[in-house]
């Protein structure tokens, strides 16, 4: 093993707690890209309505390539004003012809750019996150279909109860995952909006063209429009946080069941690629489910941090806004990682029908199986993929 | 002052931290009523499909009056099985003719009844909660209209910035409150569902009539139907929690602004009924806003508790389900109280236009006022009440 | 069952989620008593140094009986000033001879009285809480001793691993409970301090006698003294919250293990008084452990709320102080209930040595048992009760 | 600005939300170093008691240099077993002579190494964290001394109240910071313990030498010893989390006061290096205080996550242990950053005595100043630096 880590290498714990594509989607490079895209789009829409020269907008677009900016230097300079936009704007102004410099970031405030970039980053991170969630749900659907009639013990309060089927258990997982995905997709599609208001939110710097700009910006960036700047109205952030936290709960529930069903004493499922142990090489740990639980467990505290930060002063908060940046990134990462792990877990899940059936002894379970199976059908039909 | 407290009297802190109608709506009497309604509705729908005799359902309905049950005794007996349904069912069976006893709670599990009752309680608590939120929003709309053109300093990071108008500030409050109310109303109207599954969720005990019962129950109780029992799929609870937490944030933001604007050094607003101080009788504390902040501050931790509790084992959780009862009640109460306080606060808010204008000196603020005012119009128009 | 609830009756969920003596210790009556004790002690110490007449102090002490005050009326009046002290002071002034009225609450501010009463309430609630925690620890110690050499499977990641002993498992529980109890007792004995500062914390109203009063008050009330008023320095609250949250975690861990060991498929322990099920009368649910988990799960969110509330403005916070009252009470109640449940659970725990041993088959476990047993001895010796 | 970021460069937000030396102290390189130190110390103590050959221990020590290991590769391989120790052990075995390979990690389990390394990392991170906290406290002490007699308005509920002094306000800050630092230092010095137990915690693999090893390991590593392995007894983690959360609250309180005192309408303090604004170049934002608030706001949610994770199954948790890694690192980073910002803020704080005095008008404040000043003296004397 040689010391050859590159910038995109994971840290020691990243492939466990920040697994999957979301880590990169919310990384610094993605953020820088998004910040630049917002500045470019801002210039474009101003050129469209005649507030700046088309040439200036073109020059800004040409200059705004993330490779031309030094994240470390921007990060160091960000501490001065308290956010990375001011140094980025200065660097962008230095990178365009002098005549275009004044058109960079014109009329905007730092929060316009950070907030809009945050929404872009979130929107893009939710793509792979929802794909992994859908992958996990599809796997659950597959299990529900395949084991529709395979009897297993129902269990309540960890005590054995009346029979259900393996497919019925999987259908319950499926329902939760689909509901959570629907909620998240709804927030993504309708609530992630551009932010544009200028220094105090009135769009005053844009004169009569002001009110038209947010809508145009939204169209360019593929985000929703907001009737009013939301610099200190953080309902959108709260909704996103709530939906992510709910998705984490839905994922954690499934992963918890897998760890329980994989217990040595239950042994009705096993992961396809179980983990090894340093002290006990023979062990087969349900690492994917365990890791999904660990990732999902990050969410509630992060949601609480974001909800607490909704109490923002006046037109721009003295701390609460800045307090959002870390937990928003971490929350997307954690839920994304949980979804990626769960997809792995369910996709490769091995089911031991015989072991499940054996626990029921000789009892006639026909009626129970029939009852369970018809609910499986209902859930699968409801999903539109019978 | 005499020692004459009645059962409905508030505790020492209730009129501050549990103010308003939600406290009663989530109280033990409301819960008992809801639990009984669920048992009655369950009997009715079974009678409708012929699973029990119509007479039995009628007898159950006749017996199920909350006055006939002793909350204290039920509470004491609840510790045995770990929930209050089993003793309630025993009491209800004792209260009906012997022939009907077997029809009480037939085929259901305790969680069916507790969960459905919880949704009923939440649904009913959200009525007055949303009314208070709407009252606060209406008051904000009134301020937005009235002070549409009244200049005040914009403020960012607690520093004075470019001018806005008082109405613009109020329009920002209004937008947040309306968005939060819309979110909450959506959850109430579409996501609060009945729970019915029987011991392990398969509806097996109801035979062929099983799958039809949840929908019938939902119709009777005015709740949504769920395609599958959600005993351990708590996405609905997560959504409700997220929406309540978001509403708390939106309320807290407005209340924080009021406390800042009411500062001695700013003095641009004052509450209509300010509080007194035991040490300084001359002081005029913005007690409604302060209390709204305190109530709203309860929410994030409670949301985190509910999201954490989503990780529920198998078909009925060993603790996580029980862990929901307190925070769900507390969260509704806290957000309800925050809404009630904010409504009081904004309804009676006194605005000192001259004090606000004086801070701007002799500067020409015409353009700023115009810009702000046109966004006020937008928000009010968006609301459909110009 | 008749409707005969008295004031001290539990609510529907109280015997589950607010079980045990702490509920009463933090109840309104206890709070009223504590508030009055503070007012009496404040008068006494002022009489001691000659700031008020001894007769006035005696009159105040005579009048300050909780039976003479109406909690409901105080609660309703508390909403005006935003805390219950001002109406209580008015009632107390009305209850003493006119000459003594001016000596009631002299020089103090409402927060002095609420904070000191809160510390008294917490101190007294920690008594039974620590007793229940000690009871649970004693039961764990008993199990550690009794099953010191009884082999059972070790388990990691819910997979069977090398053998341990039942006593070793119990010794692990014991260590956590004892550590948590030590932490909590330390906070109780050294960090619960009186609050006295007057309107802005300078003790100015007491003239030259000011600095001596907090120490005298502390002595009278059996609390710690603070060198400076801590109206907005809430480190003490943070420490108390952290210790309670840690105790909840220690309790939850043990209860979780019990639910796992009580699984139908493991069946190495069973509760002495298991719960019944409404749908499956034959089931034996580990209700005490399940309830302990549910109670312990309340803590993290409440701790977060209290830690968030530490950010308090200037000399008295505009909301964050008020925000402490509910979670402090709830946190004590929840941890107290968790401890009470765990004590019940462990005290009556039935261990099936044969079932535990059977899982190990014919393997020679001598070395493992010896290793485990010697650590059991260490823990028991460390505890001073071999 | 050129794209020249090196591995140690900050990210876009790091100099704001992860400011100061703690970020590096908890970084992957520090973790890798700590993991290797634990493996080396484990070999050394085994050599000391004769369990492995001294040559093997020497070979392990020689090989265990962090430069020789590839963090990215370890991180990728960590996903297999679910933690980075197994691949690290394999790499270390490959790096030593074949004869020594079997002595690497002998008798230990992955959690022994991760937990002990976590405690080392935390111990070392607390050094600079406490230094920054002390720096902030020293600055507060300097303000308390210098402005001991400088009158300013007391303020409660954001309303002007009786006079205090600027030094009195600073003394309140000082008291909170010192208390929090004392709490944290106590946890660091007595509660950060080594972890050693082997696969199921019994130290069985070490035979008769087992019980002596943890103490020897503790001595070598400068950590505390634990009487029993604490694999699933996380009271130590809970205590550390609680102390860090409390420190965050103490810091946040001071920073909040600074932002309030720096308001345009109050203007009694200003930061030495205020931040600029992209939209309003003339503004002077209190960026250090604002950032300290943002950093401190991260803590409560992270504490809640760590407390929730205390509920760990059996001898090694299925997810809850893994769930600690991220929030422990983040919590240290956030509180470290908050302390670094507050030190900057208070060290450079400019006080406008005249502005503060002017608010009091012509009132005679002698008695108030005297009362405040004597409490300042008390706090400074209590600190031992008059």
Short mmCIF file of C-alpha atoms in Angstrom, two decimals, chain A:
data_model
loop_
_atom_site.label_atom_id
_atom_site.label_comp_id
_atom_site.label_asym_id
_atom_site.label_seq_id
_atom_site.Cartn_x
_atom_site.Cartn_y
_atom_site.Cartn_z
CA UNK A 1 0.00 0.00 0.00
CA UNK A 2 1.56 3.25 -1.07
CA UNK A 3 0.77 6.85 -0.19
CA UNK A 4 -0.87 7.82 -3.46
CA UNK A 5 -4.15 9.42 -2.44
CA UNK A 6 -5.56 11.84 -4.94
CA UNK A 7 -7.91 14.70 -4.20
CA UNK A 8 -10.95 12.58 -4.94
CA UNK A 9 -9.88 9.74 -2.67
CA UNK A 10 -12.16 8.95 0.22
CA UNK A 11 -11.16 9.61 3.80
CA UNK A 12 -10.84 6.79 6.29
CA UNK A 13 -14.54 6.67 7.07
CA UNK A 14 -16.04 8.14 3.89
CA UNK A 15 -16.85 4.89 2.14
CA UNK A 16 -18.88 3.93 5.19
CA UNK A 17 -20.50 7.16 6.36
CA UNK A 18 -20.42 9.16 3.13
CA UNK A 19 -20.79 6.32 0.67
CA UNK A 20 -22.07 6.76 -2.84
CA UNK A 21 -22.38 9.56 -5.35
CA UNK A 22 -23.88 12.20 -3.07
CA UNK A 23 -20.53 12.87 -1.37
CA UNK A 24 -19.13 14.26 -4.61
CA UNK A 25 -22.37 15.96 -5.55
CA UNK A 26 -22.20 18.09 -2.40
CA UNK A 27 -18.41 18.46 -2.41
CA UNK A 28 -16.47 21.67 -2.80
CA UNK A 29 -16.00 21.26 -6.51
CA UNK A 30 -19.76 20.88 -6.99
CA UNK A 31 -20.36 23.91 -4.83
CA UNK A 32 -17.84 26.01 -6.73
CA UNK A 33 -19.43 24.94 -9.99
CA UNK A 34 -22.86 25.87 -8.72
CA UNK A 35 -21.72 29.26 -7.41
CA UNK A 36 -20.24 30.06 -10.81
CA UNK A 37 -23.33 28.88 -12.63
CA UNK A 38 -25.42 31.22 -10.54
CA UNK A 39 -23.17 34.17 -11.36
CA UNK A 40 -23.32 33.28 -15.03
CA UNK A 41 -27.08 32.86 -15.04
CA UNK A 42 -27.45 36.12 -13.17
CA UNK A 43 -25.45 37.85 -15.87
CA UNK A 44 -27.39 36.15 -18.65
CA UNK A 45 -30.79 37.17 -17.35
CA UNK A 46 -29.61 40.73 -16.85
CA UNK A 47 -28.34 40.75 -20.42
CA UNK A 48 -31.69 39.37 -21.54
CA UNK A 49 -33.54 42.35 -20.10
CA UNK A 50 -30.86 44.85 -21.04
CA UNK A 51 -29.41 45.55 -17.62
CA UNK A 52 -25.91 44.59 -18.73
CA UNK A 53 -24.31 44.20 -22.12
CA UNK A 54 -24.62 40.82 -23.84
CA UNK A 55 -20.85 40.89 -24.31
CA UNK A 56 -20.32 41.23 -20.61
CA UNK A 57 -22.54 38.23 -19.92
CA UNK A 58 -20.67 36.23 -22.53
CA UNK A 59 -17.34 37.22 -21.01
CA UNK A 60 -18.52 36.19 -17.57
CA UNK A 61 -19.74 32.85 -18.90
CA UNK A 62 -16.42 32.28 -20.61
CA UNK A 63 -14.42 33.05 -17.50
CA UNK A 64 -16.51 31.12 -15.05
CA UNK A 65 -14.94 27.72 -15.34
CA UNK A 66 -14.31 25.99 -12.00
CA UNK A 67 -10.82 24.90 -13.09
CA UNK A 68 -9.74 28.52 -13.05
CA UNK A 69 -10.48 29.04 -9.38
CA UNK A 70 -8.54 27.84 -6.38
CA UNK A 71 -10.85 26.36 -3.78
CA UNK A 72 -8.24 26.57 -1.04
CA UNK A 73 -7.57 30.23 -1.69
CA UNK A 74 -11.29 31.00 -1.86
CA UNK A 75 -11.81 29.11 1.37
CA UNK A 76 -9.12 31.08 3.14
CA UNK A 77 -10.44 34.38 1.84
CA UNK A 78 -14.01 33.44 2.77
CA UNK A 79 -13.28 33.92 6.44
CA UNK A 80 -12.95 37.67 5.97
CA UNK A 81 -16.46 38.49 4.81
CA UNK A 82 -17.92 35.33 6.29
CA UNK A 83 -18.80 33.58 3.05
CA UNK A 84 -17.01 32.51 -0.13
CA UNK A 85 -18.95 34.68 -2.58
CA UNK A 86 -17.11 37.92 -2.11
CA UNK A 87 -13.66 36.44 -2.92
CA UNK A 88 -15.19 34.48 -5.77
CA UNK A 89 -16.71 37.63 -7.20
CA UNK A 90 -13.38 39.41 -6.91
CA UNK A 91 -11.63 36.55 -8.67
CA UNK A 92 -14.28 36.47 -11.36
CA UNK A 93 -14.01 40.21 -11.89
CA UNK A 94 -10.26 39.82 -12.27
CA UNK A 95 -10.79 37.07 -14.82
CA UNK A 96 -13.01 39.05 -17.20
CA UNK A 97 -12.15 42.03 -19.37
CA UNK A 98 -12.20 45.28 -17.42
CA UNK A 99 -15.33 46.40 -19.22
CA UNK A 100 -17.25 43.38 -17.96
CA UNK A 101 -16.01 43.48 -14.38
CA UNK A 102 -18.79 45.78 -13.23
CA UNK A 103 -21.38 43.39 -14.62
CA UNK A 104 -20.27 40.53 -12.41
CA UNK A 105 -22.66 39.86 -9.50
CA UNK A 106 -24.44 43.09 -10.34
CA UNK A 107 -27.17 44.05 -7.92
CA UNK A 108 -26.91 40.76 -6.04
CA UNK A 109 -25.96 40.01 -2.46
CA UNK A 110 -23.77 37.13 -1.36
CA UNK A 111 -26.73 35.26 0.06
CA UNK A 112 -28.51 35.34 -3.29
CA UNK A 113 -25.65 33.38 -4.76
CA UNK A 114 -24.98 31.02 -1.85
CA UNK A 115 -28.65 30.16 -1.42
CA UNK A 116 -29.29 29.58 -5.10
CA UNK A 117 -26.14 27.49 -5.35
CA UNK A 118 -27.22 25.50 -2.32
CA UNK A 119 -30.51 24.72 -4.01
CA UNK A 120 -28.70 23.68 -7.19
CA UNK A 121 -26.38 21.45 -5.19
CA UNK A 122 -29.30 19.94 -3.32
CA UNK A 123 -31.25 19.40 -6.53
CA UNK A 124 -28.35 17.60 -8.14
CA UNK A 125 -27.55 15.55 -5.05
CA UNK A 126 -31.14 14.40 -4.87
CA UNK A 127 -30.84 12.82 -8.30
CA UNK A 128 -28.47 10.00 -7.30
CA UNK A 129 -30.00 9.88 -3.84
CA UNK A 130 -33.44 9.20 -5.28
CA UNK A 131 -31.93 6.73 -7.72
CA UNK A 132 -30.44 4.74 -4.85
CA UNK A 133 -33.67 4.98 -2.95
CA UNK A 134 -35.53 3.72 -6.01
CA UNK A 135 -32.98 0.93 -6.37
CA UNK A 136 -33.59 -0.13 -2.81
CA UNK A 137 -37.34 0.06 -3.33
CA UNK A 138 -37.12 -1.99 -6.52
CA UNK A 139 -35.18 -4.63 -4.66
CA UNK A 140 -37.81 -4.64 -1.96
CA UNK A 141 -40.48 -4.98 -4.62
CA UNK A 142 -38.59 -7.92 -6.06
CA UNK A 143 -38.50 -9.58 -2.66
CA UNK A 144 -42.18 -8.85 -2.13
CA UNK A 145 -43.07 -10.54 -5.40
CA UNK A 146 -40.73 -13.47 -5.06
CA UNK A 147 -41.59 -14.31 -1.48
CA UNK A 148 -45.23 -13.27 -1.67
CA UNK A 149 -46.37 -16.63 -0.33
CA UNK A 150 -43.35 -17.71 1.69
CA UNK A 151 -44.48 -17.96 5.31
CA UNK A 152 -42.48 -16.46 8.14
CA UNK A 153 -43.25 -15.60 11.74
CA UNK A 154 -44.72 -12.20 12.34
CA UNK A 155 -42.98 -10.50 15.21
CA UNK A 156 -44.14 -7.76 17.54
CA UNK A 157 -42.08 -6.27 20.38
CA UNK A 158 -39.43 -8.77 19.22
CA UNK A 159 -41.73 -11.63 20.21
CA UNK A 160 -42.98 -14.16 17.76
CA UNK A 161 -46.60 -13.56 16.76
CA UNK A 162 -48.95 -14.83 14.06
CA UNK A 163 -47.55 -15.77 10.65
CA UNK A 164 -47.00 -13.38 7.79
CA UNK A 165 -45.02 -13.89 4.60
CA UNK A 166 -41.54 -12.78 3.70
CA UNK A 167 -43.03 -10.88 0.81
CA UNK A 168 -45.41 -9.11 3.16
CA UNK A 169 -42.46 -7.95 5.24
CA UNK A 170 -40.71 -6.72 2.11
CA UNK A 171 -43.91 -4.99 0.97
CA UNK A 172 -43.89 -3.03 4.20
CA UNK A 173 -40.33 -1.92 3.47
CA UNK A 174 -41.33 -1.02 -0.06
CA UNK A 175 -44.24 1.12 1.06
CA UNK A 176 -42.06 3.16 3.38
CA UNK A 177 -39.31 3.67 0.83
CA UNK A 178 -41.72 4.69 -1.90
CA UNK A 179 -43.56 7.12 0.32
CA UNK A 180 -40.30 8.71 1.43
CA UNK A 181 -39.06 8.94 -2.14
CA UNK A 182 -42.30 10.56 -3.25
CA UNK A 183 -42.04 13.13 -0.50
CA UNK A 184 -38.43 13.96 -1.37
CA UNK A 185 -39.11 14.15 -5.09
CA UNK A 186 -41.98 16.52 -4.43
CA UNK A 187 -39.76 18.85 -2.43
CA UNK A 188 -37.09 18.72 -5.10
CA UNK A 189 -39.47 19.46 -7.94
CA UNK A 190 -41.48 22.24 -6.39
CA UNK A 191 -39.69 23.79 -3.45
CA UNK A 192 -36.03 24.25 -4.38
CA UNK A 193 -36.16 27.84 -5.56
CA UNK A 194 -33.75 30.49 -6.72
CA UNK A 195 -32.90 33.30 -4.37
CA UNK A 196 -32.61 36.83 -5.70
CA UNK A 197 -33.26 40.01 -3.84
CA UNK A 198 -30.13 42.08 -3.59
CA UNK A 199 -28.78 43.60 -0.42
CA UNK A 200 -32.03 43.79 1.52
CA UNK A 201 -34.29 41.69 -0.66
CA UNK A 202 -36.21 44.38 -2.52
CA UNK A 203 -34.55 43.93 -5.92
CA UNK A 204 -34.17 47.72 -5.83
CA UNK A 205 -30.85 47.66 -7.65
CA UNK A 206 -32.51 46.26 -10.73
CA UNK A 207 -35.04 49.07 -11.10
CA UNK A 208 -38.20 48.21 -12.98
CA UNK A 209 -36.73 44.96 -14.21
CA UNK A 210 -36.29 43.61 -10.71
CA UNK A 211 -39.48 41.58 -10.25
CA UNK A 212 -38.98 39.75 -13.52
CA UNK A 213 -35.48 38.54 -12.76
CA UNK A 214 -36.13 35.77 -10.23
CA UNK A 215 -38.48 33.98 -12.61
CA UNK A 216 -36.02 34.24 -15.47
CA UNK A 217 -33.21 33.04 -13.24
CA UNK A 218 -35.30 30.10 -12.11
CA UNK A 219 -36.01 29.11 -15.68
CA UNK A 220 -32.35 29.22 -16.61
CA UNK A 221 -31.27 27.16 -13.64
CA UNK A 222 -34.09 24.66 -13.60
CA UNK A 223 -35.21 25.64 -10.13
CA UNK A 224 -38.51 26.93 -8.82
CA UNK A 225 -39.28 30.61 -8.57
CA UNK A 226 -40.22 32.31 -5.32
CA UNK A 227 -42.64 35.23 -5.24
CA UNK A 228 -40.46 36.98 -2.63
CA UNK A 229 -36.83 36.56 -1.65
CA UNK A 230 -36.58 34.06 1.17
CA UNK A 231 -33.35 35.24 2.77
CA UNK A 232 -34.76 34.79 6.23
CA UNK A 233 -37.88 32.77 5.43
CA UNK A 234 -36.42 29.29 5.58
CA UNK A 235 -39.56 27.20 5.15
CA UNK A 236 -38.03 25.66 2.04
CA UNK A 237 -34.99 24.53 4.01
CA UNK A 238 -37.24 23.16 6.72
CA UNK A 239 -39.25 21.16 4.23
CA UNK A 240 -36.15 19.74 2.59
CA UNK A 241 -34.72 18.84 5.98
CA UNK A 242 -37.94 17.22 7.10
CA UNK A 243 -38.20 15.15 3.93
CA UNK A 244 -34.58 14.00 4.20
CA UNK A 245 -35.03 13.12 7.84
CA UNK A 246 -38.13 11.15 7.01
CA UNK A 247 -36.31 9.28 4.27
CA UNK A 248 -33.56 8.42 6.74
CA UNK A 249 -36.14 6.97 9.09
CA UNK A 250 -37.70 4.87 6.35
CA UNK A 251 -34.27 3.52 5.38
CA UNK A 252 -33.22 2.88 8.95
CA UNK A 253 -36.35 0.83 9.60
CA UNK A 254 -35.58 -1.56 6.76
CA UNK A 255 -31.92 -1.88 7.69
CA UNK A 256 -32.83 -2.57 11.31
CA UNK A 257 -35.10 -5.41 10.21
CA UNK A 258 -32.33 -6.88 8.10
CA UNK A 259 -29.89 -6.88 11.01
CA UNK A 260 -32.52 -8.58 13.16
CA UNK A 261 -33.42 -11.17 10.55
CA UNK A 262 -29.71 -11.84 10.02
CA UNK A 263 -29.13 -12.60 13.69
CA UNK A 264 -27.48 -15.97 14.27
CA UNK A 265 -30.57 -17.08 16.13
CA UNK A 266 -32.97 -16.00 13.40
CA UNK A 267 -30.91 -16.42 10.22
CA UNK A 268 -33.72 -15.90 7.75
CA UNK A 269 -31.72 -13.48 5.62
CA UNK A 270 -28.02 -12.89 4.94
CA UNK A 271 -26.27 -10.17 3.03
CA UNK A 272 -24.73 -11.05 -0.29
CA UNK A 273 -21.38 -9.56 0.63
CA UNK A 274 -21.12 -9.77 4.40
CA UNK A 275 -18.24 -8.15 6.21
CA UNK A 276 -15.32 -9.78 7.90
CA UNK A 277 -14.14 -9.27 11.45
CA UNK A 278 -10.56 -8.59 12.53
CA UNK A 279 -10.86 -10.80 15.60
CA UNK A 280 -13.19 -13.48 14.24
CA UNK A 281 -12.49 -14.24 10.57
CA UNK A 282 -15.37 -16.68 10.35
CA UNK A 283 -18.03 -14.08 11.14
CA UNK A 284 -20.34 -12.74 8.45
CA UNK A 285 -21.52 -9.34 9.55
CA UNK A 286 -24.43 -7.58 7.78
CA UNK A 287 -22.19 -4.62 7.05
CA UNK A 288 -24.43 -2.93 4.52
CA UNK A 289 -27.43 -2.89 6.85
CA UNK A 290 -25.26 -1.89 9.81
CA UNK A 291 -23.78 0.97 7.81
CA UNK A 292 -27.18 2.07 6.56
CA UNK A 293 -28.33 2.28 10.17
CA UNK A 294 -25.27 4.32 11.09
CA UNK A 295 -25.81 6.73 8.21
CA UNK A 296 -29.52 7.09 8.84
CA UNK A 297 -28.82 7.81 12.50
CA UNK A 298 -27.06 11.03 11.51
CA UNK A 299 -30.24 12.59 10.19
CA UNK A 300 -32.42 13.55 13.18
CA UNK A 301 -29.76 15.71 14.82
CA UNK A 302 -28.98 17.44 11.54
CA UNK A 303 -32.66 18.08 10.89
CA UNK A 304 -32.94 19.61 14.35
CA UNK A 305 -29.98 21.87 13.62
CA UNK A 306 -31.58 23.08 10.40
CA UNK A 307 -34.97 23.63 12.00
CA UNK A 308 -33.38 25.55 14.84
CA UNK A 309 -31.57 27.71 12.30
CA UNK A 310 -34.88 28.81 10.79
CA UNK A 311 -35.13 31.57 13.38
CA UNK A 312 -33.25 34.18 11.37
CA UNK A 313 -33.02 37.87 12.15
CA UNK A 314 -34.38 40.66 9.96
CA UNK A 315 -33.20 40.54 6.34
CA UNK A 316 -30.12 38.40 6.84
CA UNK A 317 -29.32 36.35 9.92
CA UNK A 318 -26.35 36.88 12.19
CA UNK A 319 -25.23 33.27 12.32
CA UNK A 320 -28.28 31.14 11.67
CA UNK A 321 -27.84 31.34 7.92
CA UNK A 322 -24.20 30.32 8.12
CA UNK A 323 -25.24 27.54 10.46
CA UNK A 324 -27.15 25.86 7.63
CA UNK A 325 -24.27 25.15 5.30
CA UNK A 326 -22.71 22.26 7.17
CA UNK A 327 -25.84 20.35 8.21
CA UNK A 328 -27.45 20.68 4.79
CA UNK A 329 -24.41 19.12 3.18
CA UNK A 330 -24.07 16.50 5.87
CA UNK A 331 -27.73 15.59 5.78
CA UNK A 332 -27.73 15.05 2.03
CA UNK A 333 -24.55 13.02 2.36
CA UNK A 334 -25.80 10.87 5.21
CA UNK A 335 -29.16 10.09 3.65
CA UNK A 336 -27.49 9.47 0.31
CA UNK A 337 -25.06 7.07 1.96
CA UNK A 338 -27.87 5.32 3.79
CA UNK A 339 -29.75 4.88 0.53
CA UNK A 340 -26.66 3.57 -1.25
CA UNK A 341 -26.01 1.04 1.50
CA UNK A 342 -29.60 -0.10 1.61
CA UNK A 343 -29.68 -0.60 -2.12
CA UNK A 344 -26.57 -2.79 -1.83
CA UNK A 345 -28.09 -4.61 1.09
CA UNK A 346 -31.45 -5.41 -0.47
CA UNK A 347 -30.16 -6.05 -3.95
CA UNK A 348 -27.93 -8.84 -2.74
CA UNK A 349 -30.10 -10.11 0.06
CA UNK A 350 -30.23 -13.88 0.42
CA UNK A 351 -33.41 -15.24 1.88
CA UNK A 352 -33.63 -18.60 3.60
CA UNK A 353 -37.23 -19.59 3.05
CA UNK A 354 -36.79 -22.88 4.79
CA UNK A 355 -35.37 -21.31 7.91
CA UNK A 356 -38.29 -18.90 7.98
CA UNK A 357 -40.85 -21.62 7.47
CA UNK A 358 -39.26 -23.92 10.02
CA UNK A 359 -40.05 -21.51 12.84
CA UNK A 360 -43.76 -22.00 12.21
CA UNK A 361 -43.72 -25.73 12.88
CA UNK A 362 -46.62 -27.72 11.57
CA UNK A 363 -49.32 -25.14 12.00
CA UNK A 364 -51.69 -24.51 9.11
CA UNK A 365 -50.78 -21.05 7.92
CA UNK A 366 -52.86 -20.98 4.76
CA UNK A 367 -55.24 -18.27 5.88
CA UNK A 368 -52.43 -16.08 7.13
CA UNK A 369 -50.46 -16.48 3.94
CA UNK A 370 -53.49 -15.66 1.85
CA UNK A 371 -54.20 -12.55 3.87
CA UNK A 372 -50.61 -11.40 3.66
CA UNK A 373 -50.29 -12.15 -0.03
CA UNK A 374 -53.32 -10.14 -1.00
CA UNK A 375 -51.87 -7.09 0.73
CA UNK A 376 -48.61 -7.66 -1.13
CA UNK A 377 -50.57 -7.56 -4.37
CA UNK A 378 -52.21 -4.36 -3.30
CA UNK A 379 -48.91 -2.64 -2.62
CA UNK A 380 -47.36 -3.83 -5.85
CA UNK A 381 -50.41 -2.80 -7.83
CA UNK A 382 -50.44 0.57 -6.12
CA UNK A 383 -46.89 0.99 -7.39
CA UNK A 384 -47.96 0.31 -10.94
CA UNK A 385 -45.59 -2.61 -11.42
CA UNK A 386 -47.51 -5.79 -10.71
#
